[in-house]
Short mmCIF file of C-alpha atoms and ligand atoms in Angstrom, two decimals:
data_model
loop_
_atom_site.label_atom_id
_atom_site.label_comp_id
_atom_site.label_asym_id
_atom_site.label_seq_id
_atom_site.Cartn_x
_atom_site.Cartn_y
_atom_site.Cartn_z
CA UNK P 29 65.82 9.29 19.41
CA UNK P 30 63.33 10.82 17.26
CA UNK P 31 63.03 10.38 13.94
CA UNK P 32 63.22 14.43 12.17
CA UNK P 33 65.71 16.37 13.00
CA UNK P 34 64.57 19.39 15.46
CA UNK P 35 65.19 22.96 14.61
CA UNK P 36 66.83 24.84 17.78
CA UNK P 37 65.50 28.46 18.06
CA UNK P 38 65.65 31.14 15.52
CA UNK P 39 68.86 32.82 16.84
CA UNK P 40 71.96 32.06 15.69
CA UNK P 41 74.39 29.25 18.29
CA UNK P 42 78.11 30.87 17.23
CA UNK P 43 78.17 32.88 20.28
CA UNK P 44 76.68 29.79 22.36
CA UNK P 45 79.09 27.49 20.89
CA UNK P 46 82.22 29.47 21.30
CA UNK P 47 80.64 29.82 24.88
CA UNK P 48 80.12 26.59 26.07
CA UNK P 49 82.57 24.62 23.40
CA UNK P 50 83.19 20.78 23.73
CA UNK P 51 79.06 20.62 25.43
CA UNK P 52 77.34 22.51 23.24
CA UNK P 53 76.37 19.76 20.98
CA UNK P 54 76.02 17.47 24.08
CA UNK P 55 73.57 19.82 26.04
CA UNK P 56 71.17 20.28 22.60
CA UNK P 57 71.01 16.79 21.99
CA UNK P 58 69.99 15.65 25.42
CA UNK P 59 67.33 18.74 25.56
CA UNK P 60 66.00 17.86 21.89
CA UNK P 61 66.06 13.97 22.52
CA UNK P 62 68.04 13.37 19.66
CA UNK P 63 71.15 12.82 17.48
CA UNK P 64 70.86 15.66 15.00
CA UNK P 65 69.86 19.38 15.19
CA UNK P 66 69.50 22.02 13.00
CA UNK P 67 70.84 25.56 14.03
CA UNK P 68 71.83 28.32 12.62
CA UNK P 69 76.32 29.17 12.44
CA UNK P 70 78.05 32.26 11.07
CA UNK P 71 74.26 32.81 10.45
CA UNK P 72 74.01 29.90 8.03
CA UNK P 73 71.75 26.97 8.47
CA UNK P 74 73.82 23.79 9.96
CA UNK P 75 73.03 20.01 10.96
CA UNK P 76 74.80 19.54 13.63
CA UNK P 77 75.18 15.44 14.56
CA UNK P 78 77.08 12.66 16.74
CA UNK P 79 77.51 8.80 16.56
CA UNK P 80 78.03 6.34 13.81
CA UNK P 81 75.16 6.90 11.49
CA UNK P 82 76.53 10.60 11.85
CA UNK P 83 80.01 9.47 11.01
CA UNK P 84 79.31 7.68 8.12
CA UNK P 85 77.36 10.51 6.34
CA UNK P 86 80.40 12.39 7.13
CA UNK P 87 82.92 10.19 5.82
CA UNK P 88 81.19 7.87 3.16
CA UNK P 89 83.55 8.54 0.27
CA UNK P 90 82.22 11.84 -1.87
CA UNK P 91 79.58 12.61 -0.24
CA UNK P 92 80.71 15.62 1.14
CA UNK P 93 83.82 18.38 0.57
CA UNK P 94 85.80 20.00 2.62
CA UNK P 95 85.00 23.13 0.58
CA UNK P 96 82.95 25.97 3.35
CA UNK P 97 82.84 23.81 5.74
CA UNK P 98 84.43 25.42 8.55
CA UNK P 99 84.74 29.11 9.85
CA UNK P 100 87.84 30.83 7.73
CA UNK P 101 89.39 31.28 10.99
CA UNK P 102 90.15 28.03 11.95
CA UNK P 103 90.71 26.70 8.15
CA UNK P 104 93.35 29.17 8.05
CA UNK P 105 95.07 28.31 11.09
CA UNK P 106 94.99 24.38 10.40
CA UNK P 107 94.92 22.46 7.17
CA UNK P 108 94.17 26.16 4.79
CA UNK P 109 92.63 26.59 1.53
CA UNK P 110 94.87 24.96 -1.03
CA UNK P 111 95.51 21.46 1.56
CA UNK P 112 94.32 18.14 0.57
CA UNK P 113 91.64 18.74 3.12
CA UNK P 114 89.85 20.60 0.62
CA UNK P 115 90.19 18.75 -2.70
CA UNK P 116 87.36 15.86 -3.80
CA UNK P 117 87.57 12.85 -5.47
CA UNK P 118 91.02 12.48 -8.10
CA UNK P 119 93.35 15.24 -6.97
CA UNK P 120 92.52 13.92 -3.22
CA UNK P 121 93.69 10.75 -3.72
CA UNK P 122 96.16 11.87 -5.58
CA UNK P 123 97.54 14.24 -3.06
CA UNK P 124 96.29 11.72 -0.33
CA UNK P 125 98.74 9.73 -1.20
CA UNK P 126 101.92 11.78 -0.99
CA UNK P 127 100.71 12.14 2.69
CA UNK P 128 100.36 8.52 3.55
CA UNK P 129 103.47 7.47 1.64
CA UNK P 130 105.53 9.54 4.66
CA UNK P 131 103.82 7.33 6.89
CA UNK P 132 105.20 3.98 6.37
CA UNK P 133 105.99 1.73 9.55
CA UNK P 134 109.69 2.65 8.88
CA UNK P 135 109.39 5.78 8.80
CA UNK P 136 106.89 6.50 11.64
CA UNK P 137 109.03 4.20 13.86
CA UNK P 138 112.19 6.31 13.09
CA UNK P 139 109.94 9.48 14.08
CA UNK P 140 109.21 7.81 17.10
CA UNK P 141 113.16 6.89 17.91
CA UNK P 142 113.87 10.78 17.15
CA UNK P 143 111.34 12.06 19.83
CA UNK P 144 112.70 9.19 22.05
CA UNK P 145 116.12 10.92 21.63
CA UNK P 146 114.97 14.25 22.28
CA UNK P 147 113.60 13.16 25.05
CA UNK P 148 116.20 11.66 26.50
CA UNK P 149 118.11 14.80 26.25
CA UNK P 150 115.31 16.61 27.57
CA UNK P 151 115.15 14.82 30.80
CA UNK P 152 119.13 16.06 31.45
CA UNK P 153 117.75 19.53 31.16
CA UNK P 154 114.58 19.32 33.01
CA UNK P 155 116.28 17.78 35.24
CA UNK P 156 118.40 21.27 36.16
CA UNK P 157 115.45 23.02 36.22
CA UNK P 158 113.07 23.67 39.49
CA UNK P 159 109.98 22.46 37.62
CA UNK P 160 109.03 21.84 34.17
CA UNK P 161 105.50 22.08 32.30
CA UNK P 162 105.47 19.10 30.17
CA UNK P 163 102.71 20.54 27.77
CA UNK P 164 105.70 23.18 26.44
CA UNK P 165 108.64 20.18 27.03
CA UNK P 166 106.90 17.83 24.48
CA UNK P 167 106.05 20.62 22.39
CA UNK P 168 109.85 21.41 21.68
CA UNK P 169 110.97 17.92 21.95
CA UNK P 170 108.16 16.99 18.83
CA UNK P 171 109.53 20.20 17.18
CA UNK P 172 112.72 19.61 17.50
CA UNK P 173 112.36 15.72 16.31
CA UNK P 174 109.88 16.47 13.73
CA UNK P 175 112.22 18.31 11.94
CA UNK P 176 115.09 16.28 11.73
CA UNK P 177 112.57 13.65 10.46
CA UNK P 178 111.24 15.94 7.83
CA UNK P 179 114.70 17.04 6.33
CA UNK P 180 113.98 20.51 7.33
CA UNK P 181 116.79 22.49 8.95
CA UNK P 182 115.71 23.77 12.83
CA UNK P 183 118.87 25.89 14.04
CA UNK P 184 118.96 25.70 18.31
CA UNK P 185 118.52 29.17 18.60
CA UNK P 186 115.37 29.07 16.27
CA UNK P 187 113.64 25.99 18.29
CA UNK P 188 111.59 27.62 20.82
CA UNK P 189 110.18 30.57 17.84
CA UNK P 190 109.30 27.56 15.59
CA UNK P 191 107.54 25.65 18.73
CA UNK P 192 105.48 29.17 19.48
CA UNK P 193 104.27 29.22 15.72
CA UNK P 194 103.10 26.01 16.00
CA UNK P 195 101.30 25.65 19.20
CA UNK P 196 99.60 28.86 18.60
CA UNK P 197 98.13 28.01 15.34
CA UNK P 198 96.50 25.37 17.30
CA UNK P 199 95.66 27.28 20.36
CA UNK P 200 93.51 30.05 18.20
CA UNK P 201 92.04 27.39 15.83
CA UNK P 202 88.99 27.26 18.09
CA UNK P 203 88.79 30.91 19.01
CA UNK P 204 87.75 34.25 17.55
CA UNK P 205 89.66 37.50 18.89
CA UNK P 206 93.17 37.80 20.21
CA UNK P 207 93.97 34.27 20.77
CA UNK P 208 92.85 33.64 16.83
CA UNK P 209 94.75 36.76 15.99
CA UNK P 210 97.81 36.11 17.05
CA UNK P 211 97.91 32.55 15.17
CA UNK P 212 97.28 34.10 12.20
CA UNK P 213 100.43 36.09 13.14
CA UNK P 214 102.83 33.63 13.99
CA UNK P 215 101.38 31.01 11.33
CA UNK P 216 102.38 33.50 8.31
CA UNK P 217 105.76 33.59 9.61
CA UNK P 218 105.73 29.78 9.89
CA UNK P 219 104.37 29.80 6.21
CA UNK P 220 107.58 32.26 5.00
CA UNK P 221 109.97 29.85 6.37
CA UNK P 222 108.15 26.49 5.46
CA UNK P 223 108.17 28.15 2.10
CA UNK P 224 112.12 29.04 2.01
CA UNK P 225 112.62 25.76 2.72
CA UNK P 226 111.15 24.57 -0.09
CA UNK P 227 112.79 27.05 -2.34
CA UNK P 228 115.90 25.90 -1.32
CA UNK P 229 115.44 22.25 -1.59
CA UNK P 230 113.53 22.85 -5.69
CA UNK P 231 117.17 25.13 -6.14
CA UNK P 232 119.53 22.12 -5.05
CA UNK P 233 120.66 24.53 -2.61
CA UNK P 234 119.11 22.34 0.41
CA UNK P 235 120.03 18.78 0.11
CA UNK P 236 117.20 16.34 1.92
CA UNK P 237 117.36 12.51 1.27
CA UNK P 238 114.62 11.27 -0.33
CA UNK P 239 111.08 10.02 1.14
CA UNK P 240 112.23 13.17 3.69
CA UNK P 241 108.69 15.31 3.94
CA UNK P 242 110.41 18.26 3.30
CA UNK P 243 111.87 16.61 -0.38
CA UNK P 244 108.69 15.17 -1.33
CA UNK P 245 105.93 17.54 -0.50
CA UNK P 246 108.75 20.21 -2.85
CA UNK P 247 108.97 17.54 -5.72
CA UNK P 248 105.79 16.52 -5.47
CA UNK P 249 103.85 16.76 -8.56
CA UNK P 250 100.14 17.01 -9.04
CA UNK P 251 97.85 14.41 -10.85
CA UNK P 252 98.36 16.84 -14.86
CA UNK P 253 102.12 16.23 -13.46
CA UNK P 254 102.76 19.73 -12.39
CA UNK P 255 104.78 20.71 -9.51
CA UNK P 256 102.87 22.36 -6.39
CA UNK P 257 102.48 26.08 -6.71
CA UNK P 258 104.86 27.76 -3.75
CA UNK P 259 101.74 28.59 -1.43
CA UNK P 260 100.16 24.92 -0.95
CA UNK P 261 103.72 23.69 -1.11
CA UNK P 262 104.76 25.53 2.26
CA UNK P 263 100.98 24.87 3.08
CA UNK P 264 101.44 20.93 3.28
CA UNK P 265 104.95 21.43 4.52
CA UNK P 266 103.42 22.87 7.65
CA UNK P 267 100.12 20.22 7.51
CA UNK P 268 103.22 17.87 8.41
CA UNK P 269 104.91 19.83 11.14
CA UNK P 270 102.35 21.45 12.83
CA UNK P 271 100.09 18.19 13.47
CA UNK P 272 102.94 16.47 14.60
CA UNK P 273 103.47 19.12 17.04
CA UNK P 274 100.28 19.09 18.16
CA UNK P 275 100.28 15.28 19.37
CA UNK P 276 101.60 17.28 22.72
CA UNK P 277 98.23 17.61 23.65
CA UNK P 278 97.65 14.10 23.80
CA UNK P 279 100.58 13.44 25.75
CA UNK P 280 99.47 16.00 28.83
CA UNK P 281 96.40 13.87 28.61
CA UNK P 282 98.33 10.66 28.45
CA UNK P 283 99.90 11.86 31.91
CA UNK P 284 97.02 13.45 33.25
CA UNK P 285 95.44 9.77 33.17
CA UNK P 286 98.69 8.27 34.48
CA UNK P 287 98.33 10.70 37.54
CA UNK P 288 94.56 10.13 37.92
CA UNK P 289 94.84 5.90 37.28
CA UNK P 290 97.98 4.58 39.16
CA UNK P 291 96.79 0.89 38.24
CA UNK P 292 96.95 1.91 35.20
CA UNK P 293 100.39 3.66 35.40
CA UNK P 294 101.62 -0.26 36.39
CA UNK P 295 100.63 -2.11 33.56
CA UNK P 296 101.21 0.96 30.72
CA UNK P 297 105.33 0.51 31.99
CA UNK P 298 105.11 -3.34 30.90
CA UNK P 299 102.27 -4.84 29.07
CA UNK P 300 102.66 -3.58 24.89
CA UNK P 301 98.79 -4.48 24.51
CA UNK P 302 97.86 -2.55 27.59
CA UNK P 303 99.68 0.32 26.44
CA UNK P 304 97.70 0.40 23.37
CA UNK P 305 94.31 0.43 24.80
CA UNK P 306 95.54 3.17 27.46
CA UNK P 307 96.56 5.08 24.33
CA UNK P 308 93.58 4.37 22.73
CA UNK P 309 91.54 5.07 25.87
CA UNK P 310 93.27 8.39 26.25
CA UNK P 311 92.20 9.48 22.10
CA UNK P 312 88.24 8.78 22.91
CA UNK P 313 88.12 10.57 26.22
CA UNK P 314 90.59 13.72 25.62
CA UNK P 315 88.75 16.93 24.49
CA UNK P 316 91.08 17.71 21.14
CA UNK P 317 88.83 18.49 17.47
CA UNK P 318 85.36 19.25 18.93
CA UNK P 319 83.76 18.66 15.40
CA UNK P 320 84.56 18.66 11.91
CA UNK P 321 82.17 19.40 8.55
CA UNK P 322 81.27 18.98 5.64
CA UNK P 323 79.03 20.36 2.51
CA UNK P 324 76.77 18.07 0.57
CA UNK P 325 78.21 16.88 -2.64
CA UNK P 326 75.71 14.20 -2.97
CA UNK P 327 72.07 15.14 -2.18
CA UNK P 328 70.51 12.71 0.02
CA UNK P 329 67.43 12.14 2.43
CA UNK P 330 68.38 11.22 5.96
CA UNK P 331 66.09 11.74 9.19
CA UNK P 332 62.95 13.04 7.53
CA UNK P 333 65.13 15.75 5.74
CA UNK P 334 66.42 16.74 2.54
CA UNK P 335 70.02 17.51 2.23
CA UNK P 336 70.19 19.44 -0.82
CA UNK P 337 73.71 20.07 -2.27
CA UNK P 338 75.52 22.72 -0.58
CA UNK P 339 73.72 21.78 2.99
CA UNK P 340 75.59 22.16 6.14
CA UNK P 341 76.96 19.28 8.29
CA UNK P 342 78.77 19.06 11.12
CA UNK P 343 79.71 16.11 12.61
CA UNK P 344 80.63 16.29 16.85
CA UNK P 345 83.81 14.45 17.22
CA UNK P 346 83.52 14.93 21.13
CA UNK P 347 79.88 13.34 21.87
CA UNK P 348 80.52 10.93 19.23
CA UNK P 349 83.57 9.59 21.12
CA UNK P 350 81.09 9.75 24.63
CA UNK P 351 78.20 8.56 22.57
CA UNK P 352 76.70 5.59 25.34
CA UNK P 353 75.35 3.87 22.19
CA UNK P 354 78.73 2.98 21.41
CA UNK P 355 80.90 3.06 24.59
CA UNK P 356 79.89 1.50 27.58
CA UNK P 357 80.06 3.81 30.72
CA UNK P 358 81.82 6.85 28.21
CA UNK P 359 82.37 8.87 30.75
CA UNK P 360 84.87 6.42 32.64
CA UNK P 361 88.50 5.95 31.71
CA UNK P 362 88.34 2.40 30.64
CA UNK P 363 91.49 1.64 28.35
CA UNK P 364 90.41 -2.56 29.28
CA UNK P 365 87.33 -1.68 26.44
CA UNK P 366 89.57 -1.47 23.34
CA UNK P 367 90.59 -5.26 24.50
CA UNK P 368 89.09 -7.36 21.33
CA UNK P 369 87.51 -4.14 19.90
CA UNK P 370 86.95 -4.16 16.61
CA UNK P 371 85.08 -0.97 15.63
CA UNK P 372 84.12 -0.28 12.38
CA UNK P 373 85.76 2.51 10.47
CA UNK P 374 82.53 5.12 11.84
CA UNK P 375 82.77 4.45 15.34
CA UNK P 376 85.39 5.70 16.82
CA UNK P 377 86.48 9.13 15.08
CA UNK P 378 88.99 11.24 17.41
CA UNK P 379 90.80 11.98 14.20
CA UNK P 380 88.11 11.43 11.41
CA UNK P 381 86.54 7.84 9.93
CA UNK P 382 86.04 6.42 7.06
CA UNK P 383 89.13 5.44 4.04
CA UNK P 384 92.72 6.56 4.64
CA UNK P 385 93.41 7.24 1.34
CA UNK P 386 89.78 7.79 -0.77
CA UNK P 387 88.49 9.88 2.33
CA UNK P 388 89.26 12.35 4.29
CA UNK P 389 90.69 10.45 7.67
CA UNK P 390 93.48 11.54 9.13
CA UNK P 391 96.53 10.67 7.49
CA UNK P 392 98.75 11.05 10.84
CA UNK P 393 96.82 8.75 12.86
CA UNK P 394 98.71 5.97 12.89
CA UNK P 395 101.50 8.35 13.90
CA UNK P 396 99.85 9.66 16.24
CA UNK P 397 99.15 6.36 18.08
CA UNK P 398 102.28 5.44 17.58
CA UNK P 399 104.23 8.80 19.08
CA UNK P 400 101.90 8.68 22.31
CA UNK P 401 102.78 4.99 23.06
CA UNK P 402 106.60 6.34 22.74
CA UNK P 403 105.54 9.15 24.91
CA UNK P 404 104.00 7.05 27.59
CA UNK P 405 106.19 4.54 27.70
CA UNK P 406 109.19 7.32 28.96
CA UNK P 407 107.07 8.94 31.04
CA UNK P 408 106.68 5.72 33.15
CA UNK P 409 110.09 4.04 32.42
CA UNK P 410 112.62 6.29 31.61
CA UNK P 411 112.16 9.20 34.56
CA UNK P 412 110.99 10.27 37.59
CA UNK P 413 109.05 13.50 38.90
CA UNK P 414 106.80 14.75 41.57
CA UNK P 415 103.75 16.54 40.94
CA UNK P 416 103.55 19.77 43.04
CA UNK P 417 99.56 21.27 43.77
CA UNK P 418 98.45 23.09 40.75
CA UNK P 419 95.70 23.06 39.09
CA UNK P 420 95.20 19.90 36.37
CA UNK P 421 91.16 20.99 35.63
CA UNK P 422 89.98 20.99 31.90
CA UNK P 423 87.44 23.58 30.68
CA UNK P 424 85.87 22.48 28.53
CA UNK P 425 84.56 25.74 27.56
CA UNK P 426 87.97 26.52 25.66
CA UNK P 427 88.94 24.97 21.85
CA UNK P 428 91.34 23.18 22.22
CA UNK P 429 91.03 22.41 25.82
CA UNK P 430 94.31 20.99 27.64
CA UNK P 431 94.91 20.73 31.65
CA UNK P 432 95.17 24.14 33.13
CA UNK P 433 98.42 24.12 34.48
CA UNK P 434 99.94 21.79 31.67
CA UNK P 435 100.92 19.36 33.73
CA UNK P 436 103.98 20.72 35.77
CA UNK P 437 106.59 18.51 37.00
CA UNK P 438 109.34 18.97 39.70
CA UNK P 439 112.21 17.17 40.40
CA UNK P 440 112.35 15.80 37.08
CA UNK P 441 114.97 13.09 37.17
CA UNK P 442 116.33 9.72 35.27
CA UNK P 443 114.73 7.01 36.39
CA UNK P 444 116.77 4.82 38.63
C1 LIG H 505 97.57 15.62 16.93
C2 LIG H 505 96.59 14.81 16.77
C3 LIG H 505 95.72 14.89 15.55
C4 LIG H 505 94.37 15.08 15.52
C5 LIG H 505 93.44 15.22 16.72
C6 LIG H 505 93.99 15.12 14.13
C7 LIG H 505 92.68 15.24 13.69
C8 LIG H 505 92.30 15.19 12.37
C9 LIG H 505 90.93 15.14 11.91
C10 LIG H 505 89.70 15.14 12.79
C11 LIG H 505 90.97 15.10 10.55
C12 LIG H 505 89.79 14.94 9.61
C13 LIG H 505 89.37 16.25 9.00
C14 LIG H 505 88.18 16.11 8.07
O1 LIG H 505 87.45 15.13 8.10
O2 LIG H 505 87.99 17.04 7.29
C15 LIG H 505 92.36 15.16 10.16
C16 LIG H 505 92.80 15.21 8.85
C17 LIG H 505 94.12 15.32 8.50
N1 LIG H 505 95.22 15.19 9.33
FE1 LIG H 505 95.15 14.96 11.32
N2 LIG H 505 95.10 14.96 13.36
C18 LIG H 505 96.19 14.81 14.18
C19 LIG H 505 97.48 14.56 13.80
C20 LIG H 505 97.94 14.59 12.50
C21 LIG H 505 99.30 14.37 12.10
C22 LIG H 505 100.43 13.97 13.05
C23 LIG H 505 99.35 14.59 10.75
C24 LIG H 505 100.52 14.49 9.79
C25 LIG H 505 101.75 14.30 10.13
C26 LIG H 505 98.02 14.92 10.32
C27 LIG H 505 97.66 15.23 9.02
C28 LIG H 505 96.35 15.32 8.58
C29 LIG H 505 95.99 15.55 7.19
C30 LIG H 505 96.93 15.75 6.02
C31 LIG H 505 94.58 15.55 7.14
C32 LIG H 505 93.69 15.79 5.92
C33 LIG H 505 93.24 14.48 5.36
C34 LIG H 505 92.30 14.59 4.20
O3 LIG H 505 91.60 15.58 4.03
O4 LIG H 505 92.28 13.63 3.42
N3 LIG H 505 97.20 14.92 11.40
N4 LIG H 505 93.16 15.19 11.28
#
């Protein structure tokens, strides 16, 4: 590694990134030799960087906001202007805290029973049908569950419109153009309804028990004691939903790696600690948030260079969770490696590092963990499928990336 951080060209990368995706960090820093690289974004100077150090500049509590750090387009699509994601310090925590306080082990376990139940269900109706794509199954089944959880009313007929809206907020997050137009689209429809149902629940007219998302995000009350304006109310309604929704890519990965590991497949059906490192396993090698950045609160000196407040940082999720200076062999599915792990709070980052509730980590990641164990768990106890020729490649050109046919099932049955 060398010790400044090299400048790459004079032309702007956003075409190059949205080109190559998930390896453009990867193919500048093995060209430049090193770990950091300056470029030029949206035709504004940007560090981009992977691996701990990288990590902890990131995520070291205030050091940087949220605040211009990524393209409009995708802000809009995921967490949006007026989330948590984009307060500092006081009224983060503050609002940090109504986040994690839906994510007690209760309450994520009942989430968990939910999709289990859906599930269930689910396998009686796949099992009618001549194939399946699981990718669009756990989709709906996460809707469907997420919902209930939250307190926020899903009739049948409206389940596979509210499934759309969410999966293509996600799908045009990482886009420009159609796919990013059509997001937009479907995610200010989502945003209507998120925000009637808080309406209804601030009117009395909608009853939700409390500790229900859907009750506290519309009760909430901001750190001067005010209640949330109606936008970032139906905003952080949605920055529940929509995430949860989005564990579904996780899942096709989950079974992509059960098809592609059959050892593996054994021991995930019996052994509770295996499953976890599987899980694990499946977080650090699935493409999902390519990067995530940040804008210098703090000025600071790292590298040979100045970061003045205001400066650009990016932080690549993807080569951080291949980074060989962390993982052994990263390019290998190795789920054994989490066995006795115990990484620091900057070295493994699929969904952020740092503090849960003075940062900016991810406040569904123990859900998440927990909802892909569940997920696993049926797909190798509680059914049975075959898995007709199609095509299971990943580009990794395209943000988000997934398998290309979405994993599609056949013969979808109860297991015996
Ligand atoms: C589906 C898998 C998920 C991935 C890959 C993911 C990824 C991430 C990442 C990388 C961040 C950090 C952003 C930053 O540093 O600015 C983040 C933040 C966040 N995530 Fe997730 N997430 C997932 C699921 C969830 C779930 C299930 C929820 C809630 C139910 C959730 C809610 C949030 C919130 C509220 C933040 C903002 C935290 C803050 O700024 O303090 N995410 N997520």
């Amino acid at each position: 590694m060398t010790d400044r951080i090299p400048r790459i060209g004079r032309r702007d990368s956003s075409a190059a990134l949205l080109r190559e995706g998930y390896t453009f960090g990867a193919h500048r820093f093995l060209e430049t030799g090193s770990d950091a690289f300056e470029t030029r974004l949206m035709l504004r100077p940007a560090v981009i960087a992977y691996g701990t150090e990288a990590a902890r500049l990131l995520y070291e509590t205030d050091r940087m906001t949220r605040r211009r750090a990524l393209p409009p387009t995708t802000l809009t699509l995921l967490q949006d202007f007026r989330s948590v994601e984009l307060l500092d310090e006081q009224p983060h925590r503050h609002r940090k805290a109504m986040f994690l306080s839906l994510m007690t082990p209760a309450a994520v376990a009942e989430l968990a029973d939910l999709v289990e139940g859906e599930w269930r269900a689910g396998i009686d109706r796949w099992a009618g049908s001549r194939d399946v794509v699981l990718f669009d199954a756990v989709r709906e089944v996460l809707c469907r569950a997420v919902c209930a959880w939250a307190g926020v009313p899903l009739h049948p007929d409206d389940v596979a419109i509210r499934t759309r809206q969410f999966a293509a907020m996600v799908e045009g997050a990482g886009s420009v153009g159609p796919r990013n137009l059509r997001g937009q689209v479907l995610r200010h429809r989502a945003e209507r309804w998120a925000g009637e149902v808080v309406e209804r629940v601030r009117a009395g007219e909608l009853r939700v028990d409390e500790g229900r998302a859907a009750r506290v995000v519309a009760e909430h009350r901001d750190e001067h004691g005010r209640l949330l304006d109606a936008e970032t109310a139906r905003v952080e309604l949605l920055n529940v939903l929509r995430p949860t929704v989005a564990i579904s890519r996780y899942v096709v990965f989950a079974a992509l790696a059960l098809l592609q590991h059959p050892v593996a497949r054994s021991r995930v059906a019996e052994d509770d600690e295996y499953l976890r490192w599987f899980v694990q396993e499946v977080r650090r090698s699935a493409p999902f948030f390519p990067m995530v950045g940040g804008r210098v609160r703090e000025e600071f000196d790292w590298r040979g260079r100045h970061f003045a407040r205001g400066s650009w940082f990016l932080l690549d999720i993807y080569a951080t969770n291949h980074d060989s200076r962390i993982w052994d062999e990263p390019a290998a599915f190795l789920p054994e490696r989490f066995a006795g792990w115990d990484g620091g709070p900057y070295d493994f980052v699929p969904q952020g590092g740092g503090e849960f509730d003075a940062g900016h980590r991810c406040a569904g990641e123990w859900l998440t963990i927990t909802l892909v164990e569940r997920a696993v768990r049926l797909l190798t106890t509680a059914m049975a499928y075959d898995v007709p020729l199609q095509d299971l490649s990943v580009d990794l050109s395209r943000m988000p990336a997934a398998p290309a046919s979405g994993v599609r099932l056949s013969g979808v049955r109860p297991a015996a």
